[in-house]
PDB file of C-alpha atoms in Angstrom:
ATOM      1  CA  UNK A   1      11.690  -1.780 -25.990  1.00 51.00           C
ATOM      2  CA  UNK A   2      12.578  -1.723 -22.316  1.00 68.00           C
ATOM      3  CA  UNK A   3      13.406  -4.847 -20.347  1.00 86.00           C
ATOM      4  CA  UNK A   4      10.421  -5.754 -18.211  1.00 87.00           C
ATOM      5  CA  UNK A   5      11.066  -7.275 -14.773  1.00 91.00           C
ATOM      6  CA  UNK A   6       8.867  -8.699 -12.027  1.00 89.00           C
ATOM      7  CA  UNK A   7       9.427  -8.771  -8.281  1.00 89.00           C
ATOM      8  CA  UNK A   8       9.502 -12.386  -7.079  1.00 89.00           C
ATOM      9  CA  UNK A   9       8.183 -11.335  -3.680  1.00 87.00           C
ATOM     10  CA  UNK A  10       5.108  -9.277  -4.585  1.00 84.00           C
ATOM     11  CA  UNK A  11       4.645  -9.598  -8.353  1.00 82.00           C
ATOM     12  CA  UNK A  12       5.229  -5.887  -9.099  1.00 84.00           C
ATOM     13  CA  UNK A  13       6.030  -5.440 -12.812  1.00 85.00           C
ATOM     14  CA  UNK A  14       8.023  -2.501 -14.189  1.00 85.00           C
ATOM     15  CA  UNK A  15      10.777  -1.483 -16.580  1.00 85.00           C
ATOM     16  CA  UNK A  16      14.199  -2.605 -15.373  1.00 87.00           C
ATOM     17  CA  UNK A  17      15.544   0.937 -15.690  1.00 86.00           C
ATOM     18  CA  UNK A  18      13.065   2.160 -13.072  1.00 84.00           C
ATOM     19  CA  UNK A  19      14.418  -0.112 -10.348  1.00 87.00           C
ATOM     20  CA  UNK A  20      16.846   1.465  -7.895  1.00 86.00           C
ATOM     21  CA  UNK A  21      18.019  -0.510  -4.862  1.00 89.00           C
ATOM     22  CA  UNK A  22      14.663  -1.901  -3.743  1.00 89.00           C
ATOM     23  CA  UNK A  23      11.263  -2.863  -5.087  1.00 88.00           C
ATOM     24  CA  UNK A  24       9.122   0.302  -5.105  1.00 84.00           C
ATOM     25  CA  UNK A  25       6.070  -1.740  -4.091  1.00 83.00           C
ATOM     26  CA  UNK A  26       7.260  -4.021  -1.278  1.00 86.00           C
ATOM     27  CA  UNK A  27      10.797  -2.858  -0.450  1.00 87.00           C
ATOM     28  CA  UNK A  28      12.721  -6.097  -1.001  1.00 91.00           C
ATOM     29  CA  UNK A  29      16.222  -5.790  -2.521  1.00 92.00           C
ATOM     30  CA  UNK A  30      16.399  -5.241  -6.298  1.00 89.00           C
ATOM     31  CA  UNK A  31      18.075  -8.637  -6.703  1.00 92.00           C
ATOM     32  CA  UNK A  32      14.593 -10.149  -6.153  1.00 91.00           C
ATOM     33  CA  UNK A  33      13.549  -9.028  -9.641  1.00 91.00           C
ATOM     34  CA  UNK A  34      13.500 -11.478 -12.541  1.00 92.00           C
ATOM     35  CA  UNK A  35      13.023 -11.062 -16.270  1.00 92.00           C
ATOM     36  CA  UNK A  36       9.346 -10.974 -17.223  1.00 89.00           C
ATOM     37  CA  UNK A  37       7.539 -11.351 -20.518  1.00 87.00           C
ATOM     38  CA  UNK A  38       4.193  -9.530 -20.454  1.00 81.00           C
ATOM     39  CA  UNK A  39       1.194 -11.677 -21.325  1.00 78.00           C
ATOM     40  CA  UNK A  40      -0.587  -8.871 -23.154  1.00 77.00           C
ATOM     41  CA  UNK A  41       0.271  -6.633 -26.069  1.00 81.00           C
ATOM     42  CA  UNK A  42       2.027  -3.339 -25.520  1.00 80.00           C
ATOM     43  CA  UNK A  43      -1.054  -1.443 -26.729  1.00 85.00           C
ATOM     44  CA  UNK A  44      -3.365  -3.182 -24.223  1.00 81.00           C
ATOM     45  CA  UNK A  45      -0.802  -2.776 -21.450  1.00 78.00           C
ATOM     46  CA  UNK A  46      -0.469   0.976 -22.089  1.00 81.00           C
ATOM     47  CA  UNK A  47      -4.228   1.461 -21.895  1.00 80.00           C
ATOM     48  CA  UNK A  48      -4.502  -0.623 -18.723  1.00 77.00           C
ATOM     49  CA  UNK A  49      -1.615   1.270 -17.122  1.00 77.00           C
ATOM     50  CA  UNK A  50      -3.741   4.443 -17.285  1.00 79.00           C
ATOM     51  CA  UNK A  51      -5.913   2.840 -14.580  1.00 77.00           C
ATOM     52  CA  UNK A  52      -8.956   4.815 -15.722  1.00 80.00           C
ATOM     53  CA  UNK A  53     -11.472   2.473 -14.142  1.00 80.00           C
ATOM     54  CA  UNK A  54      -9.821   2.184 -10.713  1.00 77.00           C
ATOM     55  CA  UNK A  55      -9.447   5.974 -10.633  1.00 77.00           C
ATOM     56  CA  UNK A  56     -12.959   6.833 -11.838  1.00 82.00           C
ATOM     57  CA  UNK A  57     -14.643   4.225  -9.657  1.00 83.00           C
ATOM     58  CA  UNK A  58     -13.484   6.028  -6.508  1.00 85.00           C
ATOM     59  CA  UNK A  59     -15.645   9.087  -7.223  1.00 87.00           C
ATOM     60  CA  UNK A  60     -19.080   7.432  -6.966  1.00 91.00           C
ATOM     61  CA  UNK A  61     -17.989   5.331  -3.985  1.00 90.00           C
ATOM     62  CA  UNK A  62     -16.643   8.378  -2.170  1.00 92.00           C
ATOM     63  CA  UNK A  63     -19.772  10.359  -3.049  1.00 92.00           C
ATOM     64  CA  UNK A  64     -22.060   7.576  -1.766  1.00 94.00           C
ATOM     65  CA  UNK A  65     -20.235   7.319   1.547  1.00 94.00           C
ATOM     66  CA  UNK A  66     -20.043  11.113   1.893  1.00 95.00           C
ATOM     67  CA  UNK A  67     -23.772  11.400   1.203  1.00 96.00           C
ATOM     68  CA  UNK A  68     -24.443   8.821   3.905  1.00 95.00           C
ATOM     69  CA  UNK A  69     -22.363  10.862   6.377  1.00 96.00           C
ATOM     70  CA  UNK A  70     -24.035  14.108   5.314  1.00 96.00           C
ATOM     71  CA  UNK A  71     -27.483  12.576   5.817  1.00 94.00           C
ATOM     72  CA  UNK A  72     -26.448  11.657   9.362  1.00 94.00           C
ATOM     73  CA  UNK A  73     -25.038  15.142   9.944  1.00 95.00           C
ATOM     74  CA  UNK A  74     -28.260  16.703   8.647  1.00 93.00           C
ATOM     75  CA  UNK A  75     -30.208  14.998  11.395  1.00 89.00           C
ATOM     76  CA  UNK A  76     -28.088  16.624  14.105  1.00 92.00           C
ATOM     77  CA  UNK A  77     -27.215  19.940  12.427  1.00 93.00           C
ATOM     78  CA  UNK A  78     -28.454  23.247  13.709  1.00 94.00           C
ATOM     79  CA  UNK A  79     -31.030  25.072  11.610  1.00 91.00           C
ATOM     80  CA  UNK A  80     -28.274  27.542  10.751  1.00 92.00           C
ATOM     81  CA  UNK A  81     -26.285  25.029   8.641  1.00 95.00           C
ATOM     82  CA  UNK A  82     -29.055  22.688   7.501  1.00 94.00           C
ATOM     83  CA  UNK A  83     -29.533  24.718   4.319  1.00 93.00           C
ATOM     84  CA  UNK A  84     -25.860  24.373   3.426  1.00 95.00           C
ATOM     85  CA  UNK A  85     -25.938  20.646   4.108  1.00 95.00           C
ATOM     86  CA  UNK A  86     -29.040  20.204   1.955  1.00 95.00           C
ATOM     87  CA  UNK A  87     -27.416  22.143  -0.897  1.00 96.00           C
ATOM     88  CA  UNK A  88     -24.310  19.955  -0.652  1.00 96.00           C
ATOM     89  CA  UNK A  89     -26.422  16.784  -0.580  1.00 96.00           C
ATOM     90  CA  UNK A  90     -28.376  17.969  -3.616  1.00 96.00           C
ATOM     91  CA  UNK A  91     -25.274  18.763  -5.671  1.00 96.00           C
ATOM     92  CA  UNK A  92     -23.464  15.517  -4.797  1.00 96.00           C
ATOM     93  CA  UNK A  93     -26.638  13.467  -5.291  1.00 96.00           C
ATOM     94  CA  UNK A  94     -27.146  14.952  -8.765  1.00 96.00           C
ATOM     95  CA  UNK A  95     -23.530  14.272  -9.747  1.00 96.00           C
ATOM     96  CA  UNK A  96     -23.535  10.702  -8.408  1.00 96.00           C
ATOM     97  CA  UNK A  97     -25.412   9.078 -11.347  1.00 97.00           C
ATOM     98  CA  UNK A  98     -23.032  10.697 -13.849  1.00 96.00           C
ATOM     99  CA  UNK A  99     -19.976   9.423 -11.999  1.00 94.00           C
ATOM    100  CA  UNK A 100     -21.602   5.991 -11.754  1.00 95.00           C
ATOM    101  CA  UNK A 101     -22.055   5.932 -15.544  1.00 95.00           C
ATOM    102  CA  UNK A 102     -18.411   6.952 -16.004  1.00 92.00           C
ATOM    103  CA  UNK A 103     -17.267   4.194 -13.669  1.00 92.00           C
ATOM    104  CA  UNK A 104     -19.420   1.622 -15.497  1.00 93.00           C
ATOM    105  CA  UNK A 105     -18.177   2.725 -18.936  1.00 91.00           C
ATOM    106  CA  UNK A 106     -14.535   2.474 -17.898  1.00 89.00           C
ATOM    107  CA  UNK A 107     -15.340  -0.837 -16.186  1.00 88.00           C
ATOM    108  CA  UNK A 108     -16.592  -2.267 -19.474  1.00 88.00           C
ATOM    109  CA  UNK A 109     -13.461  -1.025 -21.234  1.00 87.00           C
ATOM    110  CA  UNK A 110     -11.201  -2.382 -18.488  1.00 83.00           C
ATOM    111  CA  UNK A 111     -12.962  -5.764 -18.454  1.00 84.00           C
ATOM    112  CA  UNK A 112     -12.763  -6.066 -22.220  1.00 84.00           C
ATOM    113  CA  UNK A 113      -9.036  -5.235 -22.214  1.00 81.00           C
ATOM    114  CA  UNK A 114      -8.136  -7.486 -19.275  1.00 77.00           C
ATOM    115  CA  UNK A 115     -10.324 -10.492 -19.994  1.00 79.00           C
ATOM    116  CA  UNK A 116     -11.233  -9.963 -23.672  1.00 81.00           C
ATOM    117  CA  UNK A 117     -14.926 -10.220 -22.759  1.00 83.00           C
ATOM    118  CA  UNK A 118     -17.272  -8.867 -20.119  1.00 85.00           C
ATOM    119  CA  UNK A 119     -19.285 -12.038 -19.613  1.00 88.00           C
ATOM    120  CA  UNK A 120     -17.115 -13.742 -17.006  1.00 87.00           C
ATOM    121  CA  UNK A 121     -18.997 -14.650 -13.791  1.00 89.00           C
ATOM    122  CA  UNK A 122     -17.354 -11.940 -11.678  1.00 89.00           C
ATOM    123  CA  UNK A 123     -17.777  -9.272 -14.351  1.00 90.00           C
ATOM    124  CA  UNK A 124     -21.453 -10.206 -14.739  1.00 92.00           C
ATOM    125  CA  UNK A 125     -21.855  -9.774 -10.979  1.00 93.00           C
ATOM    126  CA  UNK A 126     -20.105  -6.386 -11.155  1.00 92.00           C
ATOM    127  CA  UNK A 127     -22.357  -5.287 -14.028  1.00 94.00           C
ATOM    128  CA  UNK A 128     -25.500  -6.213 -12.099  1.00 95.00           C
ATOM    129  CA  UNK A 129     -24.268  -4.537  -8.905  1.00 95.00           C
ATOM    130  CA  UNK A 130     -23.199  -1.495 -10.940  1.00 94.00           C
ATOM    131  CA  UNK A 131     -26.650  -1.187 -12.505  1.00 96.00           C
ATOM    132  CA  UNK A 132     -28.288  -1.442  -9.081  1.00 97.00           C
ATOM    133  CA  UNK A 133     -25.855   1.194  -7.792  1.00 96.00           C
ATOM    134  CA  UNK A 134     -26.806   3.446 -10.719  1.00 97.00           C
ATOM    135  CA  UNK A 135     -30.534   3.048  -9.963  1.00 97.00           C
ATOM    136  CA  UNK A 136     -29.867   3.809  -6.296  1.00 97.00           C
ATOM    137  CA  UNK A 137     -27.923   6.915  -7.370  1.00 97.00           C
ATOM    138  CA  UNK A 138     -30.906   8.122  -9.407  1.00 97.00           C
ATOM    139  CA  UNK A 139     -33.232   7.523  -6.436  1.00 97.00           C
ATOM    140  CA  UNK A 140     -30.856   9.539  -4.240  1.00 96.00           C
ATOM    141  CA  UNK A 141     -30.887  12.422  -6.727  1.00 96.00           C
ATOM    142  CA  UNK A 142     -34.688  12.414  -6.924  1.00 96.00           C
ATOM    143  CA  UNK A 143     -35.028  12.347  -3.140  1.00 95.00           C
ATOM    144  CA  UNK A 144     -32.436  15.089  -2.708  1.00 95.00           C
ATOM    145  CA  UNK A 145     -34.200  17.332  -5.205  1.00 94.00           C
ATOM    146  CA  UNK A 146     -37.651  16.688  -3.729  1.00 93.00           C
ATOM    147  CA  UNK A 147     -37.205  19.558  -1.297  1.00 89.00           C
ATOM    148  CA  UNK A 148     -38.318  17.292   1.524  1.00 91.00           C
ATOM    149  CA  UNK A 149     -34.994  16.203   3.032  1.00 88.00           C
ATOM    150  CA  UNK A 150     -35.856  17.751   6.376  1.00 85.00           C
ATOM    151  CA  UNK A 151     -39.132  15.856   6.689  1.00 86.00           C
ATOM    152  CA  UNK A 152     -38.944  12.667   8.670  1.00 83.00           C
ATOM    153  CA  UNK A 153     -40.135  10.106   6.094  1.00 92.00           C
ATOM    154  CA  UNK A 154     -38.017  11.488   3.243  1.00 92.00           C
ATOM    155  CA  UNK A 155     -34.929  11.862   5.421  1.00 91.00           C
ATOM    156  CA  UNK A 156     -35.244   8.296   6.708  1.00 93.00           C
ATOM    157  CA  UNK A 157     -35.713   6.925   3.187  1.00 95.00           C
ATOM    158  CA  UNK A 158     -32.747   8.963   1.941  1.00 95.00           C
ATOM    159  CA  UNK A 159     -30.610   7.687   4.818  1.00 95.00           C
ATOM    160  CA  UNK A 160     -31.550   4.063   4.039  1.00 96.00           C
ATOM    161  CA  UNK A 161     -30.839   4.559   0.340  1.00 96.00           C
ATOM    162  CA  UNK A 162     -27.466   6.190   1.172  1.00 96.00           C
ATOM    163  CA  UNK A 163     -26.540   3.234   3.386  1.00 96.00           C
ATOM    164  CA  UNK A 164     -27.575   0.867   0.591  1.00 96.00           C
ATOM    165  CA  UNK A 165     -25.454   2.800  -1.930  1.00 96.00           C
ATOM    166  CA  UNK A 166     -22.453   2.573   0.398  1.00 94.00           C
ATOM    167  CA  UNK A 167     -22.953  -1.189   0.793  1.00 95.00           C
ATOM    168  CA  UNK A 168     -23.291  -1.784  -2.946  1.00 94.00           C
ATOM    169  CA  UNK A 169     -20.243   0.406  -3.535  1.00 91.00           C
ATOM    170  CA  UNK A 170     -18.298  -1.670  -1.032  1.00 91.00           C
ATOM    171  CA  UNK A 171     -19.340  -4.906  -2.734  1.00 92.00           C
ATOM    172  CA  UNK A 172     -18.243  -3.505  -6.090  1.00 91.00           C
ATOM    173  CA  UNK A 173     -14.895  -2.560  -4.571  1.00 86.00           C
ATOM    174  CA  UNK A 174     -14.378  -6.001  -3.057  1.00 86.00           C
ATOM    175  CA  UNK A 175     -15.088  -7.746  -6.363  1.00 87.00           C
ATOM    176  CA  UNK A 176     -12.909  -5.224  -8.209  1.00 83.00           C
ATOM    177  CA  UNK A 177     -10.037  -5.893  -5.823  1.00 79.00           C
ATOM    178  CA  UNK A 178     -10.339  -9.624  -6.474  1.00 78.00           C
ATOM    179  CA  UNK A 179     -10.336  -9.017 -10.226  1.00 78.00           C
ATOM    180  CA  UNK A 180      -7.169  -6.916  -9.970  1.00 70.00           C
ATOM    181  CA  UNK A 181      -5.472  -9.962  -8.493  1.00 60.00           C
ATOM    182  CA  UNK A 182      -6.371 -12.027 -11.561  1.00 62.00           C
ATOM    183  CA  UNK A 183      -3.592 -12.631 -14.032  1.00 51.00           C
ATOM    184  CA  UNK A 184      -4.006 -10.968 -17.386  1.00 48.00           C
ATOM    185  CA  UNK A 185      -4.616 -13.356 -20.270  1.00 40.00           C
ATOM    186  CA  UNK A 186      -2.288 -13.553 -23.253  1.00 35.00           C
TER     187      UNK A 186
END
């Protein structure tokens, strides 16, 4: 088993053999590293190091923000490209709920591995916000497929829902960032 070390300056943890002259994360000299004993099993650590949840969670958040921007662009687009924008909105809106489910599933797995349960206060908040985000994603898909995106009431509702999705996505990201700062339990 490799010797695990931790940067005293930033907390970056890695195998000692991967350190050159400086910390790859913060750039301090390699002498700032100290021996480190991981608080979790090797099996749990290997799964967590795949970062499946942080990677998969970016898709629905990026889609939500992109859909918000596309709904704004649709309002100002010429008739020539409105059809293309609507098609793009429809495809992304239909994919959004599936990516949201993927992000939630990996979130449950990540929470269970990091904290051994998914009932901590912050994880409960993330679950609730994630479910609301999923419902919003379904509403966006239904609105996008209604064929009425160019009509004023539907476009306004879609725009509001897209803004709401972006806000909920941001809240999920903020809570997720705070959870990444939490120390892993033994």
